mmCIF file of C-alpha atoms and ligand atoms in Angstrom:
data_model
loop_
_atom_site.group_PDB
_atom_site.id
_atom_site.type_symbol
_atom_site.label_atom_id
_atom_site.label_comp_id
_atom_site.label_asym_id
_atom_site.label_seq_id
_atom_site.Cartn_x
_atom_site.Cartn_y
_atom_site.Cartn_z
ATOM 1 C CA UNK A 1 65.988 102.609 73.235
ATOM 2 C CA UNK A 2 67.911 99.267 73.550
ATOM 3 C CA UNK A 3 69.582 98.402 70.192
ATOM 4 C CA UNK A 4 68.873 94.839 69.755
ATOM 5 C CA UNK A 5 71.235 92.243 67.748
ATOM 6 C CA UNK A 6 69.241 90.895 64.408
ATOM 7 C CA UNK A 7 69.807 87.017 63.960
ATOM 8 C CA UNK A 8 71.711 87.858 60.476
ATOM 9 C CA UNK A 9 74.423 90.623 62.505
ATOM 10 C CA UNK A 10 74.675 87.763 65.402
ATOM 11 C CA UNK A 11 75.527 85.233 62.610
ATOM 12 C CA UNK A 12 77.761 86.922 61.243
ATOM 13 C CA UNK A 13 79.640 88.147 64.113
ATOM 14 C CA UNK A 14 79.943 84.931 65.635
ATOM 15 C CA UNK A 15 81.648 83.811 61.728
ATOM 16 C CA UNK A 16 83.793 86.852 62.168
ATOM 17 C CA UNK A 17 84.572 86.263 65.720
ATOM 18 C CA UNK A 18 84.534 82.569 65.909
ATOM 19 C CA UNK A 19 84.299 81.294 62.086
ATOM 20 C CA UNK A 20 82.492 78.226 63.380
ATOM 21 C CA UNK A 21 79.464 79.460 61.327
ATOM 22 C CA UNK A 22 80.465 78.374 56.985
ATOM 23 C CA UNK A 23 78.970 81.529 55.019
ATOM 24 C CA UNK A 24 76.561 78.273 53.576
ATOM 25 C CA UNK A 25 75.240 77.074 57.291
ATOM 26 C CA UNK A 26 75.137 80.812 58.160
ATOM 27 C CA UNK A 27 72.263 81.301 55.038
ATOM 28 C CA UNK A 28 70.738 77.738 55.861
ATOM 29 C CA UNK A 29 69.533 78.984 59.326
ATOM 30 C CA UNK A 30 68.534 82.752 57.230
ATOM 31 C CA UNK A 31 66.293 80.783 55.346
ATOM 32 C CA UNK A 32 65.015 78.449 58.245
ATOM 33 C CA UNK A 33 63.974 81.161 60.134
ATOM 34 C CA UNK A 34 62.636 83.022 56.872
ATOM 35 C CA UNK A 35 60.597 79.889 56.826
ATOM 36 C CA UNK A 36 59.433 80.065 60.406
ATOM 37 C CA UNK A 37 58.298 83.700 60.325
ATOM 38 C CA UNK A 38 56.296 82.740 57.187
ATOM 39 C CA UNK A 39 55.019 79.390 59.283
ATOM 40 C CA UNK A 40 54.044 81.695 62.671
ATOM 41 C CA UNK A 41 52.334 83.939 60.313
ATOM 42 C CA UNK A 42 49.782 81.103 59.077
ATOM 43 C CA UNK A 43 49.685 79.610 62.537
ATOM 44 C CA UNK A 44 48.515 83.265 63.849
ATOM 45 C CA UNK A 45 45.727 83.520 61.550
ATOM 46 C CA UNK A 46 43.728 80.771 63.373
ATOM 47 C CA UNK A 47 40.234 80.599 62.120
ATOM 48 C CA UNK A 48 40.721 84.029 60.138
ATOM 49 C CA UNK A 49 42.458 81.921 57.900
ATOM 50 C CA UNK A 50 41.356 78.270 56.903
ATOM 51 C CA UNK A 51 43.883 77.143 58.403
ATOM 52 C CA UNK A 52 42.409 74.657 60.617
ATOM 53 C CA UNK A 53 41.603 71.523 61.277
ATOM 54 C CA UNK A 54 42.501 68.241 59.359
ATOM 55 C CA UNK A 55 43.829 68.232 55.554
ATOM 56 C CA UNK A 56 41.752 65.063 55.238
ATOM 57 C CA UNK A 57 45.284 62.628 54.207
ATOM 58 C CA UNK A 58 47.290 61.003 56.674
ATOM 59 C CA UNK A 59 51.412 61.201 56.562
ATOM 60 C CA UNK A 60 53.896 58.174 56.652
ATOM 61 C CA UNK A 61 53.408 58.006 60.615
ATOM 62 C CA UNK A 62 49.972 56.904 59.648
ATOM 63 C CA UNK A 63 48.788 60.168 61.671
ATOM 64 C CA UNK A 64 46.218 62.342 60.334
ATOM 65 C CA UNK A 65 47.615 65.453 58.936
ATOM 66 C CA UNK A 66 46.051 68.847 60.137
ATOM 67 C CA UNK A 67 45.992 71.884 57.046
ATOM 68 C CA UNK A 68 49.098 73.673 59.098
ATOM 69 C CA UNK A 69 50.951 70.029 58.682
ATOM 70 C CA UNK A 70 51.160 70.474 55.275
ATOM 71 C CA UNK A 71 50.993 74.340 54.485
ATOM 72 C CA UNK A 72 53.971 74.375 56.878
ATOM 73 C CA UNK A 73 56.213 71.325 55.169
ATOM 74 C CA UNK A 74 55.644 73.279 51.685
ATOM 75 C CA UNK A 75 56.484 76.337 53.009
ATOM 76 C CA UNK A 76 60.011 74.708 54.391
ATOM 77 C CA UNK A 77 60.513 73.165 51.318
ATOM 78 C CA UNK A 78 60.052 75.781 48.975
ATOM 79 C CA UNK A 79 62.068 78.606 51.164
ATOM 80 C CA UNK A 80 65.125 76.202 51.382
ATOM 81 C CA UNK A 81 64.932 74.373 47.902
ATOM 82 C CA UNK A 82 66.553 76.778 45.522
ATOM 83 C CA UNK A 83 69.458 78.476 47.906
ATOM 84 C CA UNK A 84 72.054 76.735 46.632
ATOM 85 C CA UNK A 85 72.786 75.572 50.692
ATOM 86 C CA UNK A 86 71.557 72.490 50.301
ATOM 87 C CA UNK A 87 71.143 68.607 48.958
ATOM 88 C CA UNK A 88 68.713 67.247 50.572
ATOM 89 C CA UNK A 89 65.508 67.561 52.742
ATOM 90 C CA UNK A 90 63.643 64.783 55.196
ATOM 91 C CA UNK A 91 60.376 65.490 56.793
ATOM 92 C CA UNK A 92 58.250 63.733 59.172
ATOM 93 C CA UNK A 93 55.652 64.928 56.831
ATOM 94 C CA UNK A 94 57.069 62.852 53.741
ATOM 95 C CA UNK A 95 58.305 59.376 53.361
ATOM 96 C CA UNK A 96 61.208 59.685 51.424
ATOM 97 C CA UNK A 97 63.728 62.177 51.437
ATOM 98 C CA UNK A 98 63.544 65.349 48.806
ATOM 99 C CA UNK A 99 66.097 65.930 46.697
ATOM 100 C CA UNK A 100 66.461 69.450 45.767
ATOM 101 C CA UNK A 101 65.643 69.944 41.841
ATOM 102 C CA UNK A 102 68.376 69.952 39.283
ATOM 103 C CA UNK A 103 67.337 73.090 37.907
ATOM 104 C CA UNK A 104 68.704 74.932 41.237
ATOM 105 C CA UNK A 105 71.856 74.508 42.636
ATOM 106 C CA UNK A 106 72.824 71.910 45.127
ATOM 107 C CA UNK A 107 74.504 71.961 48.217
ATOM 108 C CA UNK A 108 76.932 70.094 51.098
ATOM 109 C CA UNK A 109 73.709 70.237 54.009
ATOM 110 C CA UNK A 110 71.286 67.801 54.523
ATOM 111 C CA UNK A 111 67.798 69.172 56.625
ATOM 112 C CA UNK A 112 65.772 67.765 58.431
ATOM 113 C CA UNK A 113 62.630 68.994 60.354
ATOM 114 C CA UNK A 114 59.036 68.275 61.798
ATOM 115 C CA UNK A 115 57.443 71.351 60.234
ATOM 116 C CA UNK A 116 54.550 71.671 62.757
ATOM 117 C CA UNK A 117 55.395 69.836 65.874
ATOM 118 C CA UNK A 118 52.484 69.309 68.663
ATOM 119 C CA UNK A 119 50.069 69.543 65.912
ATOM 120 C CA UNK A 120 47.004 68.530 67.944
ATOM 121 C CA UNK A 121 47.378 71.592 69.594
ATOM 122 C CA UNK A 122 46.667 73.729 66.459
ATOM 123 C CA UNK A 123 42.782 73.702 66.862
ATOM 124 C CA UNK A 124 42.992 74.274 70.467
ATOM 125 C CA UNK A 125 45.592 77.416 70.478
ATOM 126 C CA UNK A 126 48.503 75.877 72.487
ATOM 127 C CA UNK A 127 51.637 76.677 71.279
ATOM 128 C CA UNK A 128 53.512 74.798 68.661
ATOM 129 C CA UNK A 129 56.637 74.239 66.768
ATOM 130 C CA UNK A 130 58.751 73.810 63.932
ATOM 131 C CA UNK A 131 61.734 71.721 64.647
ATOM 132 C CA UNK A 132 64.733 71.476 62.428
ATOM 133 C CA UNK A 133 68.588 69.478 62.167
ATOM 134 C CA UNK A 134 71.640 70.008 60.113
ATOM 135 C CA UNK A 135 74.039 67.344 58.791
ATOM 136 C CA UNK A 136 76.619 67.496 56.209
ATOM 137 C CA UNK A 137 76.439 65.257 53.092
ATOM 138 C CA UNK A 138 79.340 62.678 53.580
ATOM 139 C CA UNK A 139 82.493 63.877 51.833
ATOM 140 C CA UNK A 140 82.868 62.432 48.652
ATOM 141 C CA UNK A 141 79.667 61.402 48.558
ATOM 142 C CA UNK A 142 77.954 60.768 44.648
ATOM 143 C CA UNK A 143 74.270 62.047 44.723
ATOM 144 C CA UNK A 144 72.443 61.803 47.842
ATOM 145 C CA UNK A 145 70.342 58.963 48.947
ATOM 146 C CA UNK A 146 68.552 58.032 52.585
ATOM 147 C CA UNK A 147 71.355 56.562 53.642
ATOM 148 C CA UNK A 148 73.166 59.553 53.919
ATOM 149 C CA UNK A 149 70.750 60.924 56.852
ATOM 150 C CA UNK A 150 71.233 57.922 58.778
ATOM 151 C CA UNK A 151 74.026 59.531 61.208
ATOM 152 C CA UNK A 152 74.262 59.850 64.583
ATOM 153 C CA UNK A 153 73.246 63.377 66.065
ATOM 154 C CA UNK A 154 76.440 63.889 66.974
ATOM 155 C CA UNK A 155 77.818 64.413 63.520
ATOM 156 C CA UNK A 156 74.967 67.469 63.801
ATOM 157 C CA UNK A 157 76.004 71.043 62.223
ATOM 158 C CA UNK A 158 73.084 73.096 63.345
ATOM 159 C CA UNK A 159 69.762 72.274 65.644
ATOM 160 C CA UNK A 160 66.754 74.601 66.633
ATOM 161 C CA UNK A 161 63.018 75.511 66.715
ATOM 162 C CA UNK A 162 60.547 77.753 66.374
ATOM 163 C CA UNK A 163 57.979 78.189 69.328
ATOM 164 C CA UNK A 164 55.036 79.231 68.064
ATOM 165 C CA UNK A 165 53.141 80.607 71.604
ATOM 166 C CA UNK A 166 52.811 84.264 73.414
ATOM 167 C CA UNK A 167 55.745 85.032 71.687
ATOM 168 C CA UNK A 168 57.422 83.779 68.237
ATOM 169 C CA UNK A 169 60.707 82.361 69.223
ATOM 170 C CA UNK A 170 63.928 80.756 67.759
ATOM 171 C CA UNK A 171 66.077 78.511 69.657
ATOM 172 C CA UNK A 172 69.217 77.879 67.576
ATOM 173 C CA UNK A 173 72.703 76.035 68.025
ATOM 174 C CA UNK A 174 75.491 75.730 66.391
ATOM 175 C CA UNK A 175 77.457 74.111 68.599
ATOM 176 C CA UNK A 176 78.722 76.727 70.720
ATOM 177 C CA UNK A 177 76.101 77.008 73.622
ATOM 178 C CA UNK A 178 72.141 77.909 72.861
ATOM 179 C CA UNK A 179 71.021 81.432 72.033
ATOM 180 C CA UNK A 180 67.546 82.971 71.834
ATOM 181 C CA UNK A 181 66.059 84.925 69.267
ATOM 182 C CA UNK A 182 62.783 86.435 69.421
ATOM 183 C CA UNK A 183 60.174 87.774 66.726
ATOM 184 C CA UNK A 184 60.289 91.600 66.179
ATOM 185 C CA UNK A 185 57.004 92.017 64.701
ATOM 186 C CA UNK A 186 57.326 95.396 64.268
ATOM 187 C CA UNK A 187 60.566 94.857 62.348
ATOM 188 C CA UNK A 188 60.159 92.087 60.953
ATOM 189 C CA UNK A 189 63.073 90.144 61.756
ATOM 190 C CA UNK A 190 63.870 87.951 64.555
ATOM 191 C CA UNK A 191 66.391 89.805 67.369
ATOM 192 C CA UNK A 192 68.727 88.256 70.066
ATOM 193 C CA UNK A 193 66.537 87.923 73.301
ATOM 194 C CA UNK A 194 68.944 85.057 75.254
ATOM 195 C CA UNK A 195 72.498 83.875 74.898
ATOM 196 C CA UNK A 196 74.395 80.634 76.686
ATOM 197 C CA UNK A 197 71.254 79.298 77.636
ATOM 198 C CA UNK A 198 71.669 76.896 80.750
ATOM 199 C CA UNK A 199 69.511 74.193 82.215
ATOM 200 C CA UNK A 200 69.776 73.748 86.191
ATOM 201 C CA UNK A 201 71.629 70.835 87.016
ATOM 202 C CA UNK A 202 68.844 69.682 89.378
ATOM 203 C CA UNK A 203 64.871 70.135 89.159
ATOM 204 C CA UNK A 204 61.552 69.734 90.411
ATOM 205 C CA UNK A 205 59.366 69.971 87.806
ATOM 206 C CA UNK A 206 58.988 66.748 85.454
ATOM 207 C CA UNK A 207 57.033 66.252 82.263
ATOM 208 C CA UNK A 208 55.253 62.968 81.013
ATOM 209 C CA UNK A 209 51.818 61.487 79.840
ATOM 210 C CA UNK A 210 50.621 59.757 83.492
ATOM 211 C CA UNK A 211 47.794 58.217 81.452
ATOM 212 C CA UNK A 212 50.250 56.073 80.851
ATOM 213 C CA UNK A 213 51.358 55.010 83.715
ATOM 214 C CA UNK A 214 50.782 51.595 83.551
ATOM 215 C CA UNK A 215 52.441 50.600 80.338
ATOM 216 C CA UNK A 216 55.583 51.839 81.314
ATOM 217 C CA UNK A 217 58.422 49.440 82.581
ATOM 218 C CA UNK A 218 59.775 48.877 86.016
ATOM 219 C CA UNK A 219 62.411 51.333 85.893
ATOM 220 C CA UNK A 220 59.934 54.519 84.685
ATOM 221 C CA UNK A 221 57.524 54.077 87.379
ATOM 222 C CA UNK A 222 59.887 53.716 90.403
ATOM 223 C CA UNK A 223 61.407 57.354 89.172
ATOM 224 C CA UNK A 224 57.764 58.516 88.983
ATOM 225 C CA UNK A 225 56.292 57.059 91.959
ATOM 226 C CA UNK A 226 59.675 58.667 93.921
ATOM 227 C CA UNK A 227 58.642 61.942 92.244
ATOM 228 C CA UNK A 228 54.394 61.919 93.518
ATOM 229 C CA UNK A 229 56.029 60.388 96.953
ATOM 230 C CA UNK A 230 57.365 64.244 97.885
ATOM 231 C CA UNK A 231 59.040 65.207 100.765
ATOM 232 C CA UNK A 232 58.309 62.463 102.657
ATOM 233 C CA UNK A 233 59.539 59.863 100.127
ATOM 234 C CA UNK A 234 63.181 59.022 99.287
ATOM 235 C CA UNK A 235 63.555 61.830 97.204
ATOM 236 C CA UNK A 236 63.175 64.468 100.405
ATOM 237 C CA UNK A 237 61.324 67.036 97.968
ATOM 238 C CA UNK A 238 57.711 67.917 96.044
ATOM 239 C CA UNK A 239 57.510 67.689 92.461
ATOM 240 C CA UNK A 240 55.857 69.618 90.174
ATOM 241 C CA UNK A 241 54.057 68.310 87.000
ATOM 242 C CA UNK A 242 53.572 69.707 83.655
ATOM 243 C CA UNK A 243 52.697 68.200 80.489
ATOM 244 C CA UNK A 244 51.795 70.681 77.170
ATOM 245 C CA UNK A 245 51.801 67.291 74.758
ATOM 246 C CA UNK A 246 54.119 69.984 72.541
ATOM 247 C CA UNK A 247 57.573 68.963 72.610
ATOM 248 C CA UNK A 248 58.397 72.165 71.455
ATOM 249 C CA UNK A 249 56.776 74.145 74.011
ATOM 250 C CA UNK A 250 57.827 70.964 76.945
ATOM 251 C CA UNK A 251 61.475 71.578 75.984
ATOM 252 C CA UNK A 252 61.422 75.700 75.434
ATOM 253 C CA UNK A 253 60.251 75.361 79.446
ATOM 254 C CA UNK A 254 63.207 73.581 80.447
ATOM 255 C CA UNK A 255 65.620 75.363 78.549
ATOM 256 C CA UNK A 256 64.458 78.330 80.007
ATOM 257 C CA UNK A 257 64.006 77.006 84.180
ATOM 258 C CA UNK A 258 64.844 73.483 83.918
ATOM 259 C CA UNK A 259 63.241 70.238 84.528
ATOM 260 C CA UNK A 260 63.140 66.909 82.684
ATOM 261 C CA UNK A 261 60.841 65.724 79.770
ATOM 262 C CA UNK A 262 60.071 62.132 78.995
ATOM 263 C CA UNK A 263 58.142 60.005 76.413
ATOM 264 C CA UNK A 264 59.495 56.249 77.420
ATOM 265 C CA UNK A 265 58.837 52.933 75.837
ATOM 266 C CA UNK A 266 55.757 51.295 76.929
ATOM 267 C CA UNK A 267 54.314 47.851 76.285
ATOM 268 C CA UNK A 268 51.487 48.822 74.477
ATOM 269 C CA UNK A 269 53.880 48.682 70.944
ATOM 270 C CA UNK A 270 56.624 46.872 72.570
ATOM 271 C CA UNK A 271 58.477 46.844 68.990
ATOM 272 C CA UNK A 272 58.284 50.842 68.932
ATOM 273 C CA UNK A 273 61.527 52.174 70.932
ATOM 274 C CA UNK A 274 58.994 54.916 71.715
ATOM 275 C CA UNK A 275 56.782 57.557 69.939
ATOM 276 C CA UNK A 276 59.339 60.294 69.068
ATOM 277 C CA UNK A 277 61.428 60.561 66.465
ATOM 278 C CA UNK A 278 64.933 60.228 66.211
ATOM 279 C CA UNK A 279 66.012 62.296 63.090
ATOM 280 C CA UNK A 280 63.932 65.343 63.366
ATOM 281 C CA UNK A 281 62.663 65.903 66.918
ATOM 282 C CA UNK A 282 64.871 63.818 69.538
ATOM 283 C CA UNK A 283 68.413 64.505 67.816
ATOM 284 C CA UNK A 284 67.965 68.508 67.162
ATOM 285 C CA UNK A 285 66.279 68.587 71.035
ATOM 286 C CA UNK A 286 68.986 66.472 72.202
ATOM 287 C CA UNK A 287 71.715 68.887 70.925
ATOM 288 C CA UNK A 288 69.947 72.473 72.292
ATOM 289 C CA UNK A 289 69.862 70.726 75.656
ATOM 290 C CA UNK A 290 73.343 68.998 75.883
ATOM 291 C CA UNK A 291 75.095 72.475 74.731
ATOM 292 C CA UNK A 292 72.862 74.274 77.375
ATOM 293 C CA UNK A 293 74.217 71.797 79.920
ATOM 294 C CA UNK A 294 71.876 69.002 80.055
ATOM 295 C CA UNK A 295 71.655 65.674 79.471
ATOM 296 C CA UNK A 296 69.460 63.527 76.469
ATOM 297 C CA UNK A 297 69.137 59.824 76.547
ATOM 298 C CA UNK A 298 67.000 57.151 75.621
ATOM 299 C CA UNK A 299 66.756 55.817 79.183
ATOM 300 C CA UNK A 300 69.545 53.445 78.143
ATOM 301 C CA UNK A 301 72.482 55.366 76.102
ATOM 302 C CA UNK A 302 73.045 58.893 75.056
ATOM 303 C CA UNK A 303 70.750 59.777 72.171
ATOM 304 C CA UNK A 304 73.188 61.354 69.943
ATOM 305 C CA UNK A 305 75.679 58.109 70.016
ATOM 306 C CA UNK A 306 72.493 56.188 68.431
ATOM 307 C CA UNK A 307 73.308 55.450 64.467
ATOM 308 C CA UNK A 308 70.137 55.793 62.948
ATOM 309 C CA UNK A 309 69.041 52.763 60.623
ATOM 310 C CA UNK A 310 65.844 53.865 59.224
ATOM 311 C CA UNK A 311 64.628 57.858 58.439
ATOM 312 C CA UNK A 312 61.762 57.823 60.606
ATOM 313 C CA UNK A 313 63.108 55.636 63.127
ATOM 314 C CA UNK A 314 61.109 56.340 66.782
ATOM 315 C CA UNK A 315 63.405 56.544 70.364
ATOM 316 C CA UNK A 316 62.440 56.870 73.673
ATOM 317 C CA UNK A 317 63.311 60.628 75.400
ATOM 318 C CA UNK A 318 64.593 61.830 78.393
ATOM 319 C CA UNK A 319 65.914 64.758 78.912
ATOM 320 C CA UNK A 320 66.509 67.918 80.342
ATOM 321 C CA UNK A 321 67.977 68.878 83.899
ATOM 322 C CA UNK A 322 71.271 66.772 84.114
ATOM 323 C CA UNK A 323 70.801 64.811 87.453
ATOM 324 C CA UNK A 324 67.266 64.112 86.770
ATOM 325 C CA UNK A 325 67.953 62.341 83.162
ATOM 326 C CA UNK A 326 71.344 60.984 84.790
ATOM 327 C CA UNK A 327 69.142 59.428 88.051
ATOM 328 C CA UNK A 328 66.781 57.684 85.432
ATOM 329 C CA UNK A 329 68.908 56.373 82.980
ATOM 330 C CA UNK A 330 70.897 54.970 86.202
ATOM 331 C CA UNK A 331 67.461 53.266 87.253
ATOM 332 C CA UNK A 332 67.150 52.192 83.706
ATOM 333 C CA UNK A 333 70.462 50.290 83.627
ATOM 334 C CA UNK A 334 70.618 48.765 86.952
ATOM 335 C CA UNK A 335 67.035 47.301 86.391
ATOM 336 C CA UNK A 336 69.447 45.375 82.693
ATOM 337 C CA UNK A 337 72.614 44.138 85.038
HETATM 338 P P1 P6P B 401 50.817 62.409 73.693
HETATM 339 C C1 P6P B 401 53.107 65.780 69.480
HETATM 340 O O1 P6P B 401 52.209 64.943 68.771
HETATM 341 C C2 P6P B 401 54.246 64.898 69.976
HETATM 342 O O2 P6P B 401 54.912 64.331 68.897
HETATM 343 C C3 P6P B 401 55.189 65.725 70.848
HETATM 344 O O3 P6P B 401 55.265 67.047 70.451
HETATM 345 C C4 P6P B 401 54.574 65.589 72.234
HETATM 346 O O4 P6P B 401 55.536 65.686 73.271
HETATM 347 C C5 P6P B 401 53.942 64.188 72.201
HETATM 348 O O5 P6P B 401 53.724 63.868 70.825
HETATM 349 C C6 P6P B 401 52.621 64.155 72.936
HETATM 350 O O6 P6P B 401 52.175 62.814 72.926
HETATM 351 O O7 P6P B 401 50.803 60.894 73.613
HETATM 352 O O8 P6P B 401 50.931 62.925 75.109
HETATM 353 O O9 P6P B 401 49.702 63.081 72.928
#
């Protein structure tokens, strides 16, 4: 029988091996994916467990909150409060950031996460996911406040989710390439499945909302009309379309056989840079793809150069397949000069 690697013996080989992994980080992403198991265990019950539908309160996005929103931010935030790994907490599920509690003690790592991301797909059984990012507390820092989120995902310790779908699986980084870990039910624990995960330089398979098409600018629908043109148009080849409206599920597809994903600007909110967020969904998806050799931008710049300026600040996304995210943002900036 195949002896499979746990996520805590992979840890702490690669700290032994590689010491890029702090002993503190190394229990942060323990706990995380405590947290998830606990999360895919709620999310499996389905009807069998009043777990559906809407909580009947909406969160700071003004979006209605489904039950799994919340039971899943509560279950983040009580697995990771008490450790000892950690200062601070941000959600997309709360408006201001949680401190953790004087009565445990507190740590050098800031996380951040959507706790249930793609939640309209709950009721419908399409896989979601929980989507988490690592900072450090700035050195010398006195307490912790918002402003000490607002860094660019570059400065990022640790990025991954947890797809919730056929099977229960953890896509972690650390910096050092993109490994897979999937749920051993039987066991209990979550066990290596994939390591230096890489995205195909080229693709042709895209994923976007078409419905809205005609909101987008200039620049969006010349790469999308290229892509429905085919073979015949100046692109030479078919595309194929896809479109899960789970980022979580979008991206685990092309980490795992490429493509590109993208949720542009559109006039419809011309004020909104877009509908993602930048902290806790764009940033941590950014990362897993640019260490598995892709490319994440915001159609303009590199997404993890971008200095936050507000917690729940929204971006435009592409990303995915490197010559696909490098052809649009191309488009993008010769439609500026
Ligand atoms: P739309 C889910 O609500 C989400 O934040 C992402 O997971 C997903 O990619 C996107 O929104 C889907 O948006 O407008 O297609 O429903």
């Amino acid at each position: 029988m195949t002896r499979r690697v746990s996520l805590t013996q992979y840890l702490i080989e690669q700290q032994r091996q590689h010491g890029h992994i702090p002993q503190e980080l190394r229990l942060l992403i323990e706990v995380v994916a405590r947290a998830c198991k606990r999360i895919a265990i709620s999310v499996n019950k389905g009807a069998l467990g009043d777990v559906l539908g809407t909580a009947g309160s909406e969160n700071v996005q003004g979006e209605v909150q489904k039950k799994l929103d919340i039971i899943a931010n509560e279950v983040l935030i009580e697995a990771n409060e008490w450790g000892g790994h950690l200062a601070a907490m941000a959600s997309e599920e709360m408006e201001g950031i949680y401190l953790v509690p004087n009565r445990f003690p507190q740590g050098e790592y800031l996380l951040m996460f959507d706790p249930l991301d793609g939640s309209s797909n709950i009721d419908v059984n399409v896989s979601i996911g929980t989507i988490f990012s690592v900072l450090k507390k700035p050195e010398g820092a006195k307490g912790v406040s918002e402003d000490d989120f607002l860094q660019p995902g570059s400065q990022q310790a640790a990025a991954g989710y947890c797809v919730y779908g056929p099977q229960t699986t953890l896509v972690l980084t650390v910096g050092d390439g993109v490994t897979m870990f999937t749920l051993d039910r039987e066991q209990g624990s979550f066990v290596l499945t994939t390591e230096s995960v890489s995205i195909p330089e080229d693709t042709k398979e895209f994923a976007i909302n078409m419905s809205n098409m005609r909101h987008w600018d200039e620049p969006m629908k010349r790469y999308i009309d290229e892509c429905l043109a085919g073979k015949e148009g100046p692109r030479g080849k078919d595309f194929n379309m896809r479109w899960i409206a789970s980022m979580v599920a979008d991206v685990h597809r092309i980490l795992t056989r490429g493509g590109v994903f993208m949720y542009p600007w559109d006039k419809r909110e011309p004020n909104k840079a877009g509908k993602l967020r930048l902290m806790y969904e764009a940033n941590p998806m950014a990362f897993l793809v640019e260490q598995a050799g892709g490319a994440a931008t915001n159609a303009h710049q590199r997404i993890m150069d971008l200095t936050p300026t507000q917690l729940h600040e929204r971006v435009s996304v592409v990303l995915g397949s490197k010559n696909e995210v490098e052809r649009i943002t191309a488009y993008h900036l010769d439609a500026k000069s």
